[in-house]
mmCIF file of C-alpha atoms in Angstrom:
data_model
loop_
_atom_site.group_PDB
_atom_site.id
_atom_site.type_symbol
_atom_site.label_atom_id
_atom_site.label_comp_id
_atom_site.label_asym_id
_atom_site.label_seq_id
_atom_site.Cartn_x
_atom_site.Cartn_y
_atom_site.Cartn_z
ATOM 1 C CA UNK A 1 -21.962 -17.878 -14.798
ATOM 2 C CA UNK A 2 -18.889 -18.000 -12.702
ATOM 3 C CA UNK A 3 -17.123 -15.271 -10.268
ATOM 4 C CA UNK A 4 -13.859 -14.704 -12.872
ATOM 5 C CA UNK A 5 -16.748 -14.192 -15.597
ATOM 6 C CA UNK A 6 -18.796 -11.281 -13.593
ATOM 7 C CA UNK A 7 -15.865 -9.774 -12.862
ATOM 8 C CA UNK A 8 -14.439 -9.647 -16.235
ATOM 9 C CA UNK A 9 -18.059 -8.019 -17.498
ATOM 10 C CA UNK A 10 -18.242 -5.227 -15.103
ATOM 11 C CA UNK A 11 -14.357 -4.479 -15.997
ATOM 12 C CA UNK A 12 -15.221 -4.459 -19.656
ATOM 13 C CA UNK A 13 -18.939 -2.179 -19.002
ATOM 14 C CA UNK A 14 -16.991 -0.051 -16.983
ATOM 15 C CA UNK A 15 -14.250 0.335 -19.316
ATOM 16 C CA UNK A 16 -17.187 1.046 -22.138
ATOM 17 C CA UNK A 17 -17.967 3.909 -19.677
ATOM 18 C CA UNK A 18 -15.133 5.881 -19.063
ATOM 19 C CA UNK A 19 -13.788 5.225 -22.913
ATOM 20 C CA UNK A 20 -17.128 7.587 -23.705
ATOM 21 C CA UNK A 21 -15.652 10.441 -21.363
ATOM 22 C CA UNK A 22 -13.259 13.323 -22.840
ATOM 23 C CA UNK A 23 -9.827 12.398 -22.224
ATOM 24 C CA UNK A 24 -8.234 14.891 -19.106
ATOM 25 C CA UNK A 25 -4.768 14.316 -20.223
ATOM 26 C CA UNK A 26 -3.262 16.161 -24.000
ATOM 27 C CA UNK A 27 -1.389 13.217 -24.394
ATOM 28 C CA UNK A 28 -2.217 9.555 -24.648
ATOM 29 C CA UNK A 29 0.182 6.771 -22.325
ATOM 30 C CA UNK A 30 0.811 5.614 -25.670
ATOM 31 C CA UNK A 31 2.973 8.816 -26.803
ATOM 32 C CA UNK A 32 4.182 9.126 -23.310
ATOM 33 C CA UNK A 33 6.060 5.635 -23.691
ATOM 34 C CA UNK A 34 7.279 6.067 -27.389
ATOM 35 C CA UNK A 35 9.053 9.434 -25.788
ATOM 36 C CA UNK A 36 10.306 7.535 -23.159
ATOM 37 C CA UNK A 37 11.059 4.399 -25.070
ATOM 38 C CA UNK A 38 8.677 2.051 -23.460
ATOM 39 C CA UNK A 39 7.433 -0.525 -26.469
ATOM 40 C CA UNK A 40 4.429 -1.971 -26.013
ATOM 41 C CA UNK A 41 5.863 -5.428 -25.796
ATOM 42 C CA UNK A 42 7.251 -3.731 -22.358
ATOM 43 C CA UNK A 43 4.008 -2.016 -21.637
ATOM 44 C CA UNK A 44 2.123 -5.438 -22.176
ATOM 45 C CA UNK A 45 4.204 -7.319 -19.871
ATOM 46 C CA UNK A 46 3.707 -4.861 -17.434
ATOM 47 C CA UNK A 47 -0.190 -5.200 -17.802
ATOM 48 C CA UNK A 48 0.582 -8.659 -17.329
ATOM 49 C CA UNK A 49 2.783 -8.316 -13.715
ATOM 50 C CA UNK A 50 -0.183 -5.940 -12.667
ATOM 51 C CA UNK A 51 -2.818 -9.193 -13.469
ATOM 52 C CA UNK A 52 -1.028 -11.608 -11.598
ATOM 53 C CA UNK A 53 -0.340 -8.744 -8.586
ATOM 54 C CA UNK A 54 -4.341 -8.330 -8.050
ATOM 55 C CA UNK A 55 -4.246 -12.360 -8.545
ATOM 56 C CA UNK A 56 -6.150 -12.662 -11.659
ATOM 57 C CA UNK A 57 -6.340 -14.727 -15.018
ATOM 58 C CA UNK A 58 -4.308 -14.169 -17.403
ATOM 59 C CA UNK A 59 -7.231 -13.446 -19.253
ATOM 60 C CA UNK A 60 -7.511 -9.855 -17.444
ATOM 61 C CA UNK A 61 -4.622 -8.447 -19.129
ATOM 62 C CA UNK A 62 -5.475 -6.360 -21.863
ATOM 63 C CA UNK A 63 -8.399 -5.151 -19.211
ATOM 64 C CA UNK A 64 -5.800 -4.283 -17.586
ATOM 65 C CA UNK A 65 -3.150 -2.583 -20.442
ATOM 66 C CA UNK A 66 -7.147 -0.647 -21.534
ATOM 67 C CA UNK A 67 -7.614 0.501 -18.017
ATOM 68 C CA UNK A 68 -3.837 2.490 -17.874
ATOM 69 C CA UNK A 69 -4.627 4.229 -21.387
ATOM 70 C CA UNK A 70 -8.268 5.077 -19.780
ATOM 71 C CA UNK A 71 -6.437 5.907 -16.219
ATOM 72 C CA UNK A 72 -6.700 9.496 -17.188
ATOM 73 C CA UNK A 73 -10.205 9.772 -17.204
ATOM 74 C CA UNK A 74 -10.547 9.337 -13.803
ATOM 75 C CA UNK A 75 -10.347 12.032 -10.664
ATOM 76 C CA UNK A 76 -7.535 11.769 -8.484
ATOM 77 C CA UNK A 77 -7.025 14.129 -5.056
ATOM 78 C CA UNK A 78 -3.925 13.321 -3.219
ATOM 79 C CA UNK A 79 -4.142 14.723 0.164
ATOM 80 C CA UNK A 80 -1.359 14.895 2.663
ATOM 81 C CA UNK A 81 -1.834 14.909 6.267
ATOM 82 C CA UNK A 82 0.253 14.159 10.167
ATOM 83 C CA UNK A 83 2.407 12.035 7.649
ATOM 84 C CA UNK A 84 6.107 12.506 5.925
ATOM 85 C CA UNK A 85 5.432 12.578 2.250
ATOM 86 C CA UNK A 86 7.589 9.207 2.144
ATOM 87 C CA UNK A 87 4.847 7.117 0.457
ATOM 88 C CA UNK A 88 4.829 9.365 -2.297
ATOM 89 C CA UNK A 89 8.535 9.432 -2.736
ATOM 90 C CA UNK A 90 7.772 5.952 -2.677
ATOM 91 C CA UNK A 91 5.970 5.595 -5.878
ATOM 92 C CA UNK A 92 7.541 8.811 -7.643
ATOM 93 C CA UNK A 93 11.363 8.465 -6.445
ATOM 94 C CA UNK A 94 12.431 6.049 -9.978
ATOM 95 C CA UNK A 95 15.940 6.645 -10.992
ATOM 96 C CA UNK A 96 14.920 6.054 -14.595
ATOM 97 C CA UNK A 97 10.690 6.483 -15.570
ATOM 98 C CA UNK A 98 9.402 2.883 -15.496
ATOM 99 C CA UNK A 99 5.258 1.946 -16.104
ATOM 100 C CA UNK A 100 4.580 2.390 -12.564
ATOM 101 C CA UNK A 101 5.349 5.901 -12.413
ATOM 102 C CA UNK A 102 3.979 6.530 -15.825
ATOM 103 C CA UNK A 103 1.021 5.770 -14.327
ATOM 104 C CA UNK A 104 0.791 7.655 -12.071
ATOM 105 C CA UNK A 105 1.811 10.580 -14.324
ATOM 106 C CA UNK A 106 -0.996 9.914 -16.325
ATOM 107 C CA UNK A 107 -3.669 9.511 -14.577
ATOM 108 C CA UNK A 108 -5.623 12.716 -13.624
ATOM 109 C CA UNK A 109 -4.316 13.661 -10.624
ATOM 110 C CA UNK A 110 -6.637 17.187 -9.916
ATOM 111 C CA UNK A 111 -3.940 18.497 -6.066
ATOM 112 C CA UNK A 112 -0.569 16.488 -5.134
ATOM 113 C CA UNK A 113 0.461 19.466 -2.493
ATOM 114 C CA UNK A 114 3.683 18.302 -3.177
ATOM 115 C CA UNK A 115 3.716 17.549 -7.166
ATOM 116 C CA UNK A 116 1.363 20.736 -8.041
ATOM 117 C CA UNK A 117 2.925 24.034 -8.995
ATOM 118 C CA UNK A 118 0.106 26.313 -7.452
ATOM 119 C CA UNK A 119 1.183 27.273 -4.078
ATOM 120 C CA UNK A 120 -1.280 29.683 -1.142
ATOM 121 C CA UNK A 121 -5.302 30.654 -2.235
ATOM 122 C CA UNK A 122 -4.173 28.860 -5.936
ATOM 123 C CA UNK A 123 -3.678 25.579 -4.266
ATOM 124 C CA UNK A 124 -6.649 26.092 -2.024
ATOM 125 C CA UNK A 125 -9.090 27.286 -4.560
ATOM 126 C CA UNK A 126 -7.876 24.114 -6.928
ATOM 127 C CA UNK A 127 -9.060 21.637 -4.315
ATOM 128 C CA UNK A 128 -12.237 23.533 -4.008
ATOM 129 C CA UNK A 129 -12.806 23.315 -7.418
ATOM 130 C CA UNK A 130 -11.454 19.323 -7.924
ATOM 131 C CA UNK A 131 -14.142 18.393 -4.658
ATOM 132 C CA UNK A 132 -16.660 19.941 -6.537
ATOM 133 C CA UNK A 133 -16.277 19.473 -10.485
ATOM 134 C CA UNK A 134 -15.364 15.724 -10.326
ATOM 135 C CA UNK A 135 -18.025 14.742 -6.815
ATOM 136 C CA UNK A 136 -18.831 11.903 -6.854
ATOM 137 C CA UNK A 137 -16.786 10.689 -9.566
ATOM 138 C CA UNK A 138 -13.029 11.436 -7.822
ATOM 139 C CA UNK A 139 -10.214 9.124 -6.468
ATOM 140 C CA UNK A 140 -9.465 10.126 -2.624
ATOM 141 C CA UNK A 141 -5.775 8.763 -2.096
ATOM 142 C CA UNK A 142 -4.777 10.347 2.238
ATOM 143 C CA UNK A 143 -1.942 9.928 3.200
ATOM 144 C CA UNK A 144 -1.003 10.669 6.818
ATOM 145 C CA UNK A 145 -2.707 10.561 10.208
ATOM 146 C CA UNK A 146 -5.191 12.528 11.024
ATOM 147 C CA UNK A 147 -5.059 14.520 14.581
ATOM 148 C CA UNK A 148 -8.392 14.618 16.333
ATOM 149 C CA UNK A 149 -7.353 16.257 19.603
ATOM 150 C CA UNK A 150 -8.281 19.845 20.476
ATOM 151 C CA UNK A 151 -11.286 19.729 17.247
ATOM 152 C CA UNK A 152 -8.167 18.382 14.899
ATOM 153 C CA UNK A 153 -5.949 21.462 15.963
ATOM 154 C CA UNK A 154 -3.078 20.049 16.023
ATOM 155 C CA UNK A 155 -2.665 20.339 12.125
ATOM 156 C CA UNK A 156 -3.598 23.034 9.817
ATOM 157 C CA UNK A 157 -3.279 23.335 6.371
ATOM 158 C CA UNK A 158 -3.172 26.218 3.571
ATOM 159 C CA UNK A 159 -3.959 29.955 3.915
ATOM 160 C CA UNK A 160 -7.448 29.546 5.115
ATOM 161 C CA UNK A 161 -6.187 27.246 7.892
ATOM 162 C CA UNK A 162 -8.939 24.307 8.086
ATOM 163 C CA UNK A 163 -7.861 21.557 10.234
ATOM 164 C CA UNK A 164 -6.614 17.892 8.732
ATOM 165 C CA UNK A 165 -10.336 16.669 10.265
ATOM 166 C CA UNK A 166 -12.214 18.839 8.409
ATOM 167 C CA UNK A 167 -10.784 18.502 5.537
ATOM 168 C CA UNK A 168 -11.047 14.835 5.135
ATOM 169 C CA UNK A 169 -14.490 14.877 6.024
ATOM 170 C CA UNK A 170 -15.590 17.146 3.062
ATOM 171 C CA UNK A 171 -13.098 15.250 0.437
ATOM 172 C CA UNK A 172 -14.439 12.009 1.960
ATOM 173 C CA UNK A 173 -18.593 13.061 1.436
ATOM 174 C CA UNK A 174 -17.973 13.150 -2.431
ATOM 175 C CA UNK A 175 -15.330 9.966 -3.106
ATOM 176 C CA UNK A 176 -16.468 7.689 -5.479
ATOM 177 C CA UNK A 177 -13.321 5.322 -2.907
ATOM 178 C CA UNK A 178 -10.943 5.945 -0.922
ATOM 179 C CA UNK A 179 -7.347 4.886 -0.491
ATOM 180 C CA UNK A 180 -5.409 4.952 2.914
ATOM 181 C CA UNK A 181 -1.827 5.313 1.482
ATOM 182 C CA UNK A 182 0.605 4.494 3.664
ATOM 183 C CA UNK A 183 0.354 3.246 7.594
ATOM 184 C CA UNK A 184 -0.322 6.765 9.158
ATOM 185 C CA UNK A 185 -3.073 6.790 6.913
ATOM 186 C CA UNK A 186 -4.032 3.625 7.666
ATOM 187 C CA UNK A 187 -3.576 3.218 11.105
ATOM 188 C CA UNK A 188 -2.461 6.287 12.587
ATOM 189 C CA UNK A 189 1.376 5.311 12.521
ATOM 190 C CA UNK A 190 4.183 6.907 14.468
ATOM 191 C CA UNK A 191 1.431 9.974 15.297
ATOM 192 C CA UNK A 192 -0.331 7.283 17.561
ATOM 193 C CA UNK A 193 2.043 5.760 19.027
ATOM 194 C CA UNK A 194 1.633 6.028 22.783
ATOM 195 C CA UNK A 195 1.172 8.725 24.323
ATOM 196 C CA UNK A 196 -0.336 10.337 21.049
ATOM 197 C CA UNK A 197 -0.802 13.379 22.685
ATOM 198 C CA UNK A 198 -2.511 14.676 19.138
ATOM 199 C CA UNK A 199 -5.310 12.198 18.881
ATOM 200 C CA UNK A 200 -3.661 11.117 15.690
ATOM 201 C CA UNK A 201 -6.484 8.285 13.939
ATOM 202 C CA UNK A 202 -6.681 6.577 10.961
ATOM 203 C CA UNK A 203 -9.279 8.080 8.456
ATOM 204 C CA UNK A 204 -11.317 5.213 8.288
ATOM 205 C CA UNK A 205 -11.796 6.317 12.306
ATOM 206 C CA UNK A 206 -13.007 9.867 11.309
ATOM 207 C CA UNK A 207 -15.094 8.836 7.811
ATOM 208 C CA UNK A 208 -18.255 7.218 7.815
ATOM 209 C CA UNK A 209 -17.331 5.302 4.353
ATOM 210 C CA UNK A 210 -15.444 2.712 3.428
ATOM 211 C CA UNK A 211 -11.830 2.858 3.089
ATOM 212 C CA UNK A 212 -8.630 0.351 1.208
ATOM 213 C CA UNK A 213 -5.648 1.103 4.081
ATOM 214 C CA UNK A 214 -2.421 0.727 2.006
ATOM 215 C CA UNK A 215 -0.392 -0.397 5.332
ATOM 216 C CA UNK A 216 3.416 0.084 5.472
ATOM 217 C CA UNK A 217 6.354 2.868 6.328
ATOM 218 C CA UNK A 218 6.457 3.288 2.962
ATOM 219 C CA UNK A 219 3.943 0.308 0.805
ATOM 220 C CA UNK A 220 5.224 -0.833 -2.361
ATOM 221 C CA UNK A 221 4.820 1.393 -4.998
ATOM 222 C CA UNK A 222 3.228 -1.661 -6.557
ATOM 223 C CA UNK A 223 0.319 -1.783 -4.238
ATOM 224 C CA UNK A 224 -0.291 1.716 -4.785
ATOM 225 C CA UNK A 225 -0.722 1.631 -8.684
ATOM 226 C CA UNK A 226 -2.212 -1.981 -7.743
ATOM 227 C CA UNK A 227 -5.366 -0.708 -6.092
ATOM 228 C CA UNK A 228 -4.985 2.263 -8.254
ATOM 229 C CA UNK A 229 -5.673 0.474 -11.577
ATOM 230 C CA UNK A 230 -8.255 -1.572 -9.976
ATOM 231 C CA UNK A 231 -10.449 1.145 -9.106
ATOM 232 C CA UNK A 232 -10.073 1.861 -12.379
ATOM 233 C CA UNK A 233 -10.813 -1.110 -13.627
ATOM 234 C CA UNK A 234 -13.792 -2.155 -12.376
ATOM 235 C CA UNK A 235 -15.204 1.080 -10.479
ATOM 236 C CA UNK A 236 -15.069 -0.484 -7.351
ATOM 237 C CA UNK A 237 -12.671 -1.526 -3.949
ATOM 238 C CA UNK A 238 -11.050 -5.323 -4.135
ATOM 239 C CA UNK A 239 -11.595 -7.914 -1.377
ATOM 240 C CA UNK A 240 -10.445 -6.428 1.890
ATOM 241 C CA UNK A 241 -8.946 -8.542 4.183
ATOM 242 C CA UNK A 242 -9.658 -7.893 8.467
ATOM 243 C CA UNK A 243 -7.514 -4.739 8.284
ATOM 244 C CA UNK A 244 -9.257 -3.176 5.436
ATOM 245 C CA UNK A 245 -6.114 -3.778 3.384
ATOM 246 C CA UNK A 246 -6.449 -5.210 -0.023
ATOM 247 C CA UNK A 247 -6.731 -9.558 0.105
ATOM 248 C CA UNK A 248 -3.533 -9.396 -3.256
ATOM 249 C CA UNK A 249 -1.271 -8.136 -1.648
ATOM 250 C CA UNK A 250 -1.308 -8.428 2.293
ATOM 251 C CA UNK A 251 -3.039 -11.886 1.846
ATOM 252 C CA UNK A 252 0.684 -13.604 3.655
ATOM 253 C CA UNK A 253 2.724 -13.044 5.835
ATOM 254 C CA UNK A 254 6.193 -11.921 5.283
ATOM 255 C CA UNK A 255 7.659 -14.778 7.119
ATOM 256 C CA UNK A 256 6.010 -17.492 4.270
ATOM 257 C CA UNK A 257 7.707 -15.695 1.506
ATOM 258 C CA UNK A 258 10.892 -15.075 2.424
ATOM 259 C CA UNK A 259 14.285 -15.802 1.396
ATOM 260 C CA UNK A 260 15.402 -16.280 4.760
ATOM 261 C CA UNK A 261 12.263 -19.083 5.478
ATOM 262 C CA UNK A 262 14.669 -21.921 4.660
ATOM 263 C CA UNK A 263 17.049 -21.105 7.394
ATOM 264 C CA UNK A 264 14.358 -20.682 10.284
ATOM 265 C CA UNK A 265 13.128 -24.351 9.185
ATOM 266 C CA UNK A 266 16.735 -25.446 9.889
ATOM 267 C CA UNK A 267 17.315 -23.794 12.809
ATOM 268 C CA UNK A 268 20.526 -21.685 11.310
ATOM 269 C CA UNK A 269 19.289 -17.873 13.643
ATOM 270 C CA UNK A 270 21.351 -14.723 12.965
ATOM 271 C CA UNK A 271 22.610 -14.472 17.083
ATOM 272 C CA UNK A 272 23.819 -10.549 16.639
ATOM 273 C CA UNK A 273 24.093 -8.855 14.089
ATOM 274 C CA UNK A 274 27.750 -8.945 12.312
ATOM 275 C CA UNK A 275 28.397 -12.501 13.322
ATOM 276 C CA UNK A 276 29.006 -15.354 10.782
ATOM 277 C CA UNK A 277 25.569 -16.383 10.980
ATOM 278 C CA UNK A 278 24.506 -12.514 9.161
ATOM 279 C CA UNK A 279 26.814 -12.952 6.808
ATOM 280 C CA UNK A 280 25.673 -16.227 5.708
ATOM 281 C CA UNK A 281 22.106 -14.937 5.228
ATOM 282 C CA UNK A 282 20.595 -16.637 8.423
ATOM 283 C CA UNK A 283 17.386 -16.302 9.829
ATOM 284 C CA UNK A 284 16.738 -12.480 11.433
ATOM 285 C CA UNK A 285 14.213 -13.822 14.408
ATOM 286 C CA UNK A 286 16.529 -13.759 16.699
ATOM 287 C CA UNK A 287 17.406 -9.964 16.415
ATOM 288 C CA UNK A 288 14.061 -8.870 15.800
ATOM 289 C CA UNK A 289 12.145 -9.658 12.180
ATOM 290 C CA UNK A 290 8.633 -9.277 12.902
ATOM 291 C CA UNK A 291 7.871 -11.121 9.510
ATOM 292 C CA UNK A 292 6.083 -14.238 11.609
ATOM 293 C CA UNK A 293 3.548 -11.646 12.201
ATOM 294 C CA UNK A 294 3.714 -9.419 9.669
ATOM 295 C CA UNK A 295 1.228 -8.929 6.265
ATOM 296 C CA UNK A 296 2.751 -7.936 3.527
ATOM 297 C CA UNK A 297 3.790 -8.578 -0.096
ATOM 298 C CA UNK A 298 7.350 -6.898 0.371
ATOM 299 C CA UNK A 299 9.468 -10.698 -0.474
ATOM 300 C CA UNK A 300 7.522 -10.931 -3.555
ATOM 301 C CA UNK A 301 7.349 -7.483 -4.921
ATOM 302 C CA UNK A 302 10.517 -5.480 -2.872
ATOM 303 C CA UNK A 303 11.517 -1.861 -3.209
ATOM 304 C CA UNK A 304 13.122 0.285 -6.000
ATOM 305 C CA UNK A 305 12.272 -1.066 -8.977
ATOM 306 C CA UNK A 306 12.085 -4.435 -7.903
ATOM 307 C CA UNK A 307 15.587 -4.829 -6.629
ATOM 308 C CA UNK A 308 16.189 -5.397 -2.807
ATOM 309 C CA UNK A 309 13.614 -4.846 0.428
ATOM 310 C CA UNK A 310 14.870 -4.738 4.377
ATOM 311 C CA UNK A 311 15.363 -8.589 5.342
ATOM 312 C CA UNK A 312 17.066 -9.269 2.512
ATOM 313 C CA UNK A 313 19.544 -6.025 2.697
ATOM 314 C CA UNK A 314 20.033 -8.074 6.680
ATOM 315 C CA UNK A 315 17.489 -5.924 8.825
ATOM 316 C CA UNK A 316 15.011 -7.709 10.153
ATOM 317 C CA UNK A 317 10.935 -6.742 9.040
ATOM 318 C CA UNK A 318 9.688 -4.246 11.615
ATOM 319 C CA UNK A 319 6.165 -5.080 10.966
ATOM 320 C CA UNK A 320 5.390 -1.661 9.548
ATOM 321 C CA UNK A 321 2.277 -2.953 7.856
ATOM 322 C CA UNK A 322 0.237 -3.897 11.172
ATOM 323 C CA UNK A 323 -2.615 -1.691 13.247
ATOM 324 C CA UNK A 324 -0.197 0.067 16.084
ATOM 325 C CA UNK A 325 3.373 -1.357 15.131
ATOM 326 C CA UNK A 326 5.343 1.095 16.314
ATOM 327 C CA UNK A 327 3.882 0.333 19.775
ATOM 328 C CA UNK A 328 3.047 -3.802 19.223
ATOM 329 C CA UNK A 329 6.469 -4.752 17.629
ATOM 330 C CA UNK A 330 9.100 -2.765 19.510
ATOM 331 C CA UNK A 331 11.929 -3.231 20.159
ATOM 332 C CA UNK A 332 12.245 -3.716 17.052
ATOM 333 C CA UNK A 333 15.867 -5.972 17.679
ATOM 334 C CA UNK A 334 14.022 -8.468 19.778
ATOM 335 C CA UNK A 335 11.939 -11.426 19.307
ATOM 336 C CA UNK A 336 8.441 -11.190 20.509
ATOM 337 C CA UNK A 337 8.448 -14.597 21.344
ATOM 338 C CA UNK A 338 4.738 -16.155 21.450
ATOM 339 C CA UNK A 339 2.560 -13.287 23.429
ATOM 340 C CA UNK A 340 2.153 -11.648 19.511
ATOM 341 C CA UNK A 341 1.292 -14.713 17.805
ATOM 342 C CA UNK A 342 -1.234 -16.416 20.819
ATOM 343 C CA UNK A 343 -3.355 -12.560 20.795
ATOM 344 C CA UNK A 344 -3.457 -13.487 16.555
ATOM 345 C CA UNK A 345 -4.641 -16.958 16.713
ATOM 346 C CA UNK A 346 -7.667 -15.658 18.199
ATOM 347 C CA UNK A 347 -8.786 -14.205 14.850
ATOM 348 C CA UNK A 348 -10.176 -16.059 12.245
ATOM 349 C CA UNK A 349 -8.847 -13.824 9.403
ATOM 350 C CA UNK A 350 -5.524 -15.038 10.597
ATOM 351 C CA UNK A 351 -4.850 -18.687 10.229
ATOM 352 C CA UNK A 352 -1.260 -18.088 9.506
ATOM 353 C CA UNK A 353 -0.503 -17.471 13.209
ATOM 354 C CA UNK A 354 -1.810 -21.311 13.538
ATOM 355 C CA UNK A 355 0.699 -22.499 11.157
ATOM 356 C CA UNK A 356 3.721 -20.908 12.257
ATOM 357 C CA UNK A 357 2.219 -23.088 15.497
ATOM 358 C CA UNK A 358 2.156 -26.199 14.103
ATOM 359 C CA UNK A 359 5.939 -25.375 11.903
ATOM 360 C CA UNK A 360 7.607 -25.034 14.980
ATOM 361 C CA UNK A 361 6.248 -28.466 16.465
ATOM 362 C CA UNK A 362 6.595 -30.016 12.913
ATOM 363 C CA UNK A 363 9.615 -29.476 12.356
ATOM 364 C CA UNK A 364 11.623 -30.883 15.287
ATOM 365 C CA UNK A 365 14.272 -27.969 15.841
ATOM 366 C CA UNK A 366 14.706 -28.126 19.147
ATOM 367 C CA UNK A 367 16.428 -24.134 18.414
ATOM 368 C CA UNK A 368 13.141 -22.905 16.447
ATOM 369 C CA UNK A 369 11.276 -24.298 19.284
ATOM 370 C CA UNK A 370 13.341 -23.035 22.365
ATOM 371 C CA UNK A 371 13.306 -19.028 20.051
ATOM 372 C CA UNK A 372 9.128 -19.186 19.921
ATOM 373 C CA UNK A 373 9.241 -20.621 23.669
ATOM 374 C CA UNK A 374 10.759 -16.940 25.545
ATOM 375 C CA UNK A 375 8.691 -14.156 26.073
ATOM 376 C CA UNK A 376 8.498 -10.751 24.539
ATOM 377 C CA UNK A 377 11.385 -9.312 27.271
ATOM 378 C CA UNK A 378 13.782 -12.595 26.801
#
């Protein structure tokens, strides 16, 4: 049996098991869609797009659709640690309801400090109940870094004053799977920037279980929903890269799918913001774009209902989905040169760095070669 056939069979069995569980939502997904004017055709088109996003063959579309309808059978506990809530905002701040936000509404969200009505002791009770009632079966999503200095006392949450470190360790123990949503939860983010007095760390550095890292500040809502759907559909984590990010979302460099890539190859660069090159849509590398060093699907998935992303809007990629980006990618408006590329070339999972070097040699554009010949300080 080939890999896709085996995966399809696993998904079918997983969904059959979920179908035996009682629904946790009073309203079905179909009823929600009907109320919002979303047709079955729209739903199947969405399912096909998620199937493609997850790098699965077209026949999986029906599985994706069924998984979405059964999503309320999977309890989701969403914790907030040291963060700004921007990752949740990325998912829920839509001008009109779409299927991504609708799926998030339909899933059995047992705890989310920003969205739930409960507060104080009642909120504490809700979390404790969810951790015990659904132990071993809930999906744990974490937003924000984990402060570890002084035994985690730089972050205390709730009326009982538990530290973020205590909360995440207890919640991780009973989780069926763990997702770090955003760069703060994945790698520490800005909280972990030097000198990092709070000892902020990514979730994977604090717990003893496998963690999916959804890097990005914030990550695309597609990457959040896609990861949720993968777990609902298969009950397991997707294939991950060396930084535990899903390969279907972080398997290609921003540079390789950028709409300005042709300008890079032609040696056409913006020299300073607002110049004629900027008006013509030239490559933003010389004004600090970190696309050649960053792995994410921002150019293809974009943000705000697929409308735009930073490079299309006129500012270079900041590399926010990469570990230690706040320190390693600074200054954000100056090029890094070859310094970081050589570091990436040393790892087996970053072949993009080698491709970039080959591109510089192969296109014979002295303008491009001269850009990358400089150091970080150039």
